[in-house]
PDB file of C-alpha atoms and ligand atoms in Angstrom:
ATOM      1  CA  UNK A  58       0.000   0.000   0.000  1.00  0.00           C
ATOM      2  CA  UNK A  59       1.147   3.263  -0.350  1.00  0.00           C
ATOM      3  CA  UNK A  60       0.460   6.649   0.670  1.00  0.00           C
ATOM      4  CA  UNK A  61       0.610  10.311  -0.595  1.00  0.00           C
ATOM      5  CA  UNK A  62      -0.186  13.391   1.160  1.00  0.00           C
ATOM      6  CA  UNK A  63      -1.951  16.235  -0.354  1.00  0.00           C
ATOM      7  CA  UNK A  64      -2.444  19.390   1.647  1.00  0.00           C
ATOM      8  CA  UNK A  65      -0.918  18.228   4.907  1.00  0.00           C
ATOM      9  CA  UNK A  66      -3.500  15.146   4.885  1.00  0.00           C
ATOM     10  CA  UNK A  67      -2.534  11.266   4.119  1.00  0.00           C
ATOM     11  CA  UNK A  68      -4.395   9.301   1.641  1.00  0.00           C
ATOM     12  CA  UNK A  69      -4.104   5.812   0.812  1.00  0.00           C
ATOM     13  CA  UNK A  70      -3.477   5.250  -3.064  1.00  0.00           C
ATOM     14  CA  UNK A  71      -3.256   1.367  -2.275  1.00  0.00           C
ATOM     15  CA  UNK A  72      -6.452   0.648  -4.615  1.00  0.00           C
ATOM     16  CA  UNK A  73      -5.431   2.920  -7.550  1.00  0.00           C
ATOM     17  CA  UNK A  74      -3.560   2.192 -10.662  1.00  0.00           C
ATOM     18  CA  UNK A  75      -0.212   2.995  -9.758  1.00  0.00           C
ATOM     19  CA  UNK A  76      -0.241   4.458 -13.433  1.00  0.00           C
ATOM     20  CA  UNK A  77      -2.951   6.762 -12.944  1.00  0.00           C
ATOM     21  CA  UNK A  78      -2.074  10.569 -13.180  1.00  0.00           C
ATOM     22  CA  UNK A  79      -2.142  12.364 -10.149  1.00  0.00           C
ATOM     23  CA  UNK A  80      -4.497  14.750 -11.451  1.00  0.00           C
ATOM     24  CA  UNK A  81      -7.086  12.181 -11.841  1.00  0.00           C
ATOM     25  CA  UNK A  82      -6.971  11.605  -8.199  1.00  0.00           C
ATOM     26  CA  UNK A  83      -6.691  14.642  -6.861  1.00  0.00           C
ATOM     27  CA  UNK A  84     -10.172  15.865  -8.777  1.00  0.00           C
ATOM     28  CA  UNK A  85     -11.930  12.127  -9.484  1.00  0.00           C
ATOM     29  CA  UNK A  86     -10.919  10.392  -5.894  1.00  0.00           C
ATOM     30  CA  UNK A  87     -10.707  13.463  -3.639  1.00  0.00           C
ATOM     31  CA  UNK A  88     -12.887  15.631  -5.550  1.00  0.00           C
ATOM     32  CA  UNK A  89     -10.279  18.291  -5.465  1.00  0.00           C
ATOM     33  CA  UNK A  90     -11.332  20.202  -8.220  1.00  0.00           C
ATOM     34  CA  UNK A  91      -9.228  23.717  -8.072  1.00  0.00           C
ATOM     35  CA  UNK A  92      -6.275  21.884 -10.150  1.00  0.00           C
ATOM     36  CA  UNK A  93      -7.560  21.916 -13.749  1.00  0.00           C
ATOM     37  CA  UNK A  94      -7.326  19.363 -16.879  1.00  0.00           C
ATOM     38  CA  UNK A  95      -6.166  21.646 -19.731  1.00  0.00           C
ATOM     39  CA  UNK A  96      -4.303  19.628 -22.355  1.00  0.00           C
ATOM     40  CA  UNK A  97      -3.508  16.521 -20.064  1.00  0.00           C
ATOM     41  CA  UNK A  98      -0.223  16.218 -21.950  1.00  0.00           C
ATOM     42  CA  UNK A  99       2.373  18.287 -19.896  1.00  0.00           C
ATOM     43  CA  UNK A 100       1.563  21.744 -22.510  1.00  0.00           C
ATOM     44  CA  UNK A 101      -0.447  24.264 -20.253  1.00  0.00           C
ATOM     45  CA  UNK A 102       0.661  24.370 -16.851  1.00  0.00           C
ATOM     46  CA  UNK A 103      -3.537  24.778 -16.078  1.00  0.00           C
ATOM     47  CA  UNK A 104      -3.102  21.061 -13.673  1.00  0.00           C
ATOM     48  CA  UNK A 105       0.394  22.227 -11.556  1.00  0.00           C
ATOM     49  CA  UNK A 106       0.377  21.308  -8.100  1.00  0.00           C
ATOM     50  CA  UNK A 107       3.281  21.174  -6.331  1.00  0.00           C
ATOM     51  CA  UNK A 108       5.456  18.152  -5.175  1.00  0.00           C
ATOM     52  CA  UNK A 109       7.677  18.559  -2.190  1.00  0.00           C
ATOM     53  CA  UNK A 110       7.378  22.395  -3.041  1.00  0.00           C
ATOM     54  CA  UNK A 111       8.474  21.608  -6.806  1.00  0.00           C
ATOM     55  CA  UNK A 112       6.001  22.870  -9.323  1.00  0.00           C
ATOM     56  CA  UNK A 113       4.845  19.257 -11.304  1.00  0.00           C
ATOM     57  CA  UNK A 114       2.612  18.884 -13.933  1.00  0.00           C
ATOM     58  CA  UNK A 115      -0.543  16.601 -12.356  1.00  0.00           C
ATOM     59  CA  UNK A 116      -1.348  15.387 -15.420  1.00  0.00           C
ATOM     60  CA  UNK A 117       1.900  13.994 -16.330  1.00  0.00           C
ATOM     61  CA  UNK A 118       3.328  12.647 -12.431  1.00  0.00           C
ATOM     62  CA  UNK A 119       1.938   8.666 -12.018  1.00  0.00           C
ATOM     63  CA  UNK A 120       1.089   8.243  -8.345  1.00  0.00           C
ATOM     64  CA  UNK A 121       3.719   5.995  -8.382  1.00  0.00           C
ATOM     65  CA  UNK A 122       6.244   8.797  -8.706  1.00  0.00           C
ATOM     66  CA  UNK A 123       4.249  11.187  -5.970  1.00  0.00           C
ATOM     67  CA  UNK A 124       3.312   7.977  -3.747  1.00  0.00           C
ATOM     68  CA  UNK A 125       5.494   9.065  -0.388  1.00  0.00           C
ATOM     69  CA  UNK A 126       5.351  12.708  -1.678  1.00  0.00           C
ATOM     70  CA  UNK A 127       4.414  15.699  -0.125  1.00  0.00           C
ATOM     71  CA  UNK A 128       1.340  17.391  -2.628  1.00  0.00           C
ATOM     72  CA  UNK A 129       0.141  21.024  -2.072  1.00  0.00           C
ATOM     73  CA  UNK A 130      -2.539  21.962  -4.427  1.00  0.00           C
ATOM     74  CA  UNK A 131      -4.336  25.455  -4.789  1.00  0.00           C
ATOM     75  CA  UNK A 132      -6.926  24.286  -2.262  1.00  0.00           C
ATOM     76  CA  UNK A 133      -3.972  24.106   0.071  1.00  0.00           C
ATOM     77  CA  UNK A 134      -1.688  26.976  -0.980  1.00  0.00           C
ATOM     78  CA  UNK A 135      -2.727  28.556   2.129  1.00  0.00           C
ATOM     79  CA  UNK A 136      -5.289  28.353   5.203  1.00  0.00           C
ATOM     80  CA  UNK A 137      -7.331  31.296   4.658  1.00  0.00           C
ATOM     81  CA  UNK A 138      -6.945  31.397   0.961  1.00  0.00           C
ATOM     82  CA  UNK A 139      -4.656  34.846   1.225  1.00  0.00           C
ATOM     83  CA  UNK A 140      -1.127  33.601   0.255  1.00  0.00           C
ATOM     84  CA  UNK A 141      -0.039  36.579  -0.881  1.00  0.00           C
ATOM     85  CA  UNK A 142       0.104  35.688  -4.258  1.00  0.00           C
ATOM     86  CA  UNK A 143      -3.634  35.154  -4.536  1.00  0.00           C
ATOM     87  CA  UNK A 144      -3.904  38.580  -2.474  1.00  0.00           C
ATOM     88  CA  UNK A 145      -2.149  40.298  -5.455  1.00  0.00           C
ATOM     89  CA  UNK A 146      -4.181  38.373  -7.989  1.00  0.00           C
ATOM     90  CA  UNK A 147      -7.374  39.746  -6.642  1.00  0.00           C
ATOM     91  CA  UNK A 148      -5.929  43.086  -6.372  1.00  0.00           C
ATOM     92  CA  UNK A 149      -4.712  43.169  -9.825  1.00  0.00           C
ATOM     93  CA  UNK A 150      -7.545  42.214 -10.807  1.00  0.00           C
ATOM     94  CA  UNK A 151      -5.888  38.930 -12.459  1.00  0.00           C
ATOM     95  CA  UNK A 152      -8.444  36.477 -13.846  1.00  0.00           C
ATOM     96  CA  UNK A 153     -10.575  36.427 -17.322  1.00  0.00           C
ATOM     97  CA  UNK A 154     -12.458  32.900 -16.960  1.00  0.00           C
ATOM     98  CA  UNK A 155     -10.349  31.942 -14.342  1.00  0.00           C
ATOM     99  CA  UNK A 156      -9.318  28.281 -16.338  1.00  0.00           C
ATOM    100  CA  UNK A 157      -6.218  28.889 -16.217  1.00  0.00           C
ATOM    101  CA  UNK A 158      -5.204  30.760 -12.483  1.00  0.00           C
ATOM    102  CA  UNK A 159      -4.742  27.797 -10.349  1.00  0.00           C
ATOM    103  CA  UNK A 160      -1.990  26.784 -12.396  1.00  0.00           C
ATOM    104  CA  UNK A 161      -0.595  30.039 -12.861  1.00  0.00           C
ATOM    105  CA  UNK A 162      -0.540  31.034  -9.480  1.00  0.00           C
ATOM    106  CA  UNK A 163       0.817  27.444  -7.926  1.00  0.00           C
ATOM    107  CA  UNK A 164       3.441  27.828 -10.537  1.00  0.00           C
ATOM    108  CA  UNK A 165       4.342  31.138  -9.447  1.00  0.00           C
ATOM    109  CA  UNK A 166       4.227  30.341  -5.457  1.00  0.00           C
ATOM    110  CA  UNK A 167       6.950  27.363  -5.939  1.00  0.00           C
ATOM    111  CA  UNK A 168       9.180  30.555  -7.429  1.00  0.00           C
ATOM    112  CA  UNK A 169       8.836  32.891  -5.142  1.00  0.00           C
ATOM    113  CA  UNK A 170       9.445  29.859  -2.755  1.00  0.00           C
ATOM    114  CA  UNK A 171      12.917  29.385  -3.889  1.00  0.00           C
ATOM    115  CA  UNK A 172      13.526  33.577  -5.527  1.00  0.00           C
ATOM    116  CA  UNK A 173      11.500  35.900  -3.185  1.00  0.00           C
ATOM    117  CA  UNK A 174      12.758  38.859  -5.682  1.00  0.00           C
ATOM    118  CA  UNK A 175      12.912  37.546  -8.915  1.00  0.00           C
ATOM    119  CA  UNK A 176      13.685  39.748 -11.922  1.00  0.00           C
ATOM    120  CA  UNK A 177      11.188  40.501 -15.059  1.00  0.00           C
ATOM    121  CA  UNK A 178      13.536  37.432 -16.492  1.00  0.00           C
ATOM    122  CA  UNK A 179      12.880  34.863 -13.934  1.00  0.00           C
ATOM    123  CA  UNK A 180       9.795  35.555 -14.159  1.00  0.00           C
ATOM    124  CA  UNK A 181       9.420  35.131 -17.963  1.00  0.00           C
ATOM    125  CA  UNK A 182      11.497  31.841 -17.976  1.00  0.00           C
ATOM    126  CA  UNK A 183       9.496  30.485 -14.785  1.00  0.00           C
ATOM    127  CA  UNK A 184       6.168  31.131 -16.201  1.00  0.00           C
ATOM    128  CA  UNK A 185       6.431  30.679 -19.782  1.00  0.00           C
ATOM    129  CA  UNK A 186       4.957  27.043 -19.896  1.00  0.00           C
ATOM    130  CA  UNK A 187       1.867  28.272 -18.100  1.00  0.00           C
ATOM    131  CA  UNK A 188      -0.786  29.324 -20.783  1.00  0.00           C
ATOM    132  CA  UNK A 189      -3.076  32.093 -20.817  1.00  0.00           C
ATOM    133  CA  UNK A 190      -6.180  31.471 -23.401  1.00  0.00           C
ATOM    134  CA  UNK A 191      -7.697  34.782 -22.445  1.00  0.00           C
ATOM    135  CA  UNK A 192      -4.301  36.828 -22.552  1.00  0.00           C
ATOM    136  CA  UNK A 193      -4.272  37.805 -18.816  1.00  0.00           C
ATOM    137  CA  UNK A 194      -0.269  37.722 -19.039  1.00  0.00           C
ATOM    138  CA  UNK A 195       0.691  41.161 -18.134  1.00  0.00           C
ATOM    139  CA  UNK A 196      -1.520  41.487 -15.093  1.00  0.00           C
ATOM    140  CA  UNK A 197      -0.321  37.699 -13.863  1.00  0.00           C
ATOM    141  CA  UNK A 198       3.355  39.413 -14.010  1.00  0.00           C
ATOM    142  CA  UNK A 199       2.553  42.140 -12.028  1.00  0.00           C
ATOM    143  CA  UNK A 200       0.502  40.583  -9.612  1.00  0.00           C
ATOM    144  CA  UNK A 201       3.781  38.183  -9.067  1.00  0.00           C
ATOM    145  CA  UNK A 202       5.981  41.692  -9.028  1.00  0.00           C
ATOM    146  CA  UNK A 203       3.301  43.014  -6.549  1.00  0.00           C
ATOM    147  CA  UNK A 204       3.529  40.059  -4.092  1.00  0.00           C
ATOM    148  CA  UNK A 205       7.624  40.005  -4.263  1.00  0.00           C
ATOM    149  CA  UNK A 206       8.178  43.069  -3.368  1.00  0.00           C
ATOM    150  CA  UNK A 207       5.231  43.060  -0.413  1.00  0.00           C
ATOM    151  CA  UNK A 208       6.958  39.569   0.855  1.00  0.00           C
ATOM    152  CA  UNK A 209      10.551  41.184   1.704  1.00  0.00           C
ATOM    153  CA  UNK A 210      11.148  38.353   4.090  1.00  0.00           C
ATOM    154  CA  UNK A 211      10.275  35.599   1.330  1.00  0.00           C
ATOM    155  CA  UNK A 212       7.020  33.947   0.847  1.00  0.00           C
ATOM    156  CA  UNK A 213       5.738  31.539   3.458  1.00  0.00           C
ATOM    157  CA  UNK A 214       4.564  28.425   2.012  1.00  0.00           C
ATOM    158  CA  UNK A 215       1.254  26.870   4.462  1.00  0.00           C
ATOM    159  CA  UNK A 216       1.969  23.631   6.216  1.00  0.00           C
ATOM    160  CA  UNK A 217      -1.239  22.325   7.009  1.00  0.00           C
ATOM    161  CA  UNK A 218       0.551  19.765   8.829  1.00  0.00           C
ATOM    162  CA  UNK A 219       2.035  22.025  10.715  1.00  0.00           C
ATOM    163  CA  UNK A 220      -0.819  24.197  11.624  1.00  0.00           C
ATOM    164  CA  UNK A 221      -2.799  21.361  13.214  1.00  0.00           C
ATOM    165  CA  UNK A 222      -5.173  20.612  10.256  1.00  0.00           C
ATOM    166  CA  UNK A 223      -4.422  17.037   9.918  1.00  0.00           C
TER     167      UNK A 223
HETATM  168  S1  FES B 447      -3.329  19.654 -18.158  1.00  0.00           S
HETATM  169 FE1  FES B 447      -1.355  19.275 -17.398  1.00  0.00          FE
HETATM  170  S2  FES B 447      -0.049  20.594 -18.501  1.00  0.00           S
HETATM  171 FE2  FES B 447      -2.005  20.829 -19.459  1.00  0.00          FE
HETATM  172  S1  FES B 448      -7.953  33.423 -17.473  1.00  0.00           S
HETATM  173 FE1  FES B 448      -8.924  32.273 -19.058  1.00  0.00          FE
HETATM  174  S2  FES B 448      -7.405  30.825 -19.630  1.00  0.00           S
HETATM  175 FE2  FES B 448      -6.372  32.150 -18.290  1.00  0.00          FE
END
């Protein structure tokens, strides 16, 4: 049997298809729907969650390869919903139809995880696999630019595990 953890909770994936995407039990098994299908083939970024605080693609990761693994997805970015990354999306106003943001914005937490002040560059290179249908590109950079420079000490990633909601 094995186990994988997703937002500071433990889950048996013992009965699963060790083949099976992760996204396909995070939204089918645990009804986690805030991680999105997109293309299901590693293209869009719209299903990132992350993996030990690595950005992954949950369409592409077998639970084989995130059995033991620590999972965060958007549902569990933080407790109250205001990582300051989604603060800045709201305040810039980010979304079109929304598809998309989930991705986006897990994708940009894991960077400012491990570059609390990245440059117009990073940013570029980190997000360019995460599409954008409805264009919302520039404000997604400057909500990221907005929450840098507000998070001088670095952004905090939530630990529900470590904030008693196990
Ligand atoms: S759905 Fe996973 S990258 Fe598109
Ligand atoms: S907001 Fe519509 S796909 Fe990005």
């Amino acid at each position: 049997m094995s186990n994988i953890t997703v937002n500071g909770k433990t889950y048996s994936t013992g009965q699963q298809d060790p083949a099976m995407p992760l996204l396909w039990f995070l939204r089918d098994i645990l009804h986690m729907t805030g991680t999105k299908f997109g293309c299901g083939m590693g293209l869009c970024g719209a299903c990132t969650v992350h993996l030990n605080g690595d950005a992954v693609r949950a369409c592409l990761l077998p639970l084989s390869a995130a059995a033991g693994g620590k999972i965060t997805t958007i549902e569990g970015l933080s407790a109250a919903g205001d990582h300051p990354l989604q603060q800045a999306w709201a305040e810039h106003k980010v979304p079109q139809c929304g598809y998309c943001q989930a991705g986006q914005i897990m994708n940009a937490a894991a960077l400012l995880s491990r570059n609390a002040s990245p440059t117009d560059a990073e940013i570029d290179a980190a997000m360019a696999g995460n599409i954008c249908r409805c264009g919302t590109y520039p404000r997604i950079k400057a909500a990221i630019t907005s929450a840098a420079k507000k998070s001088t000490a670095g952004v905090q990633m939530f630990d529900p595990a470590e904030q008693g909601a196990v």
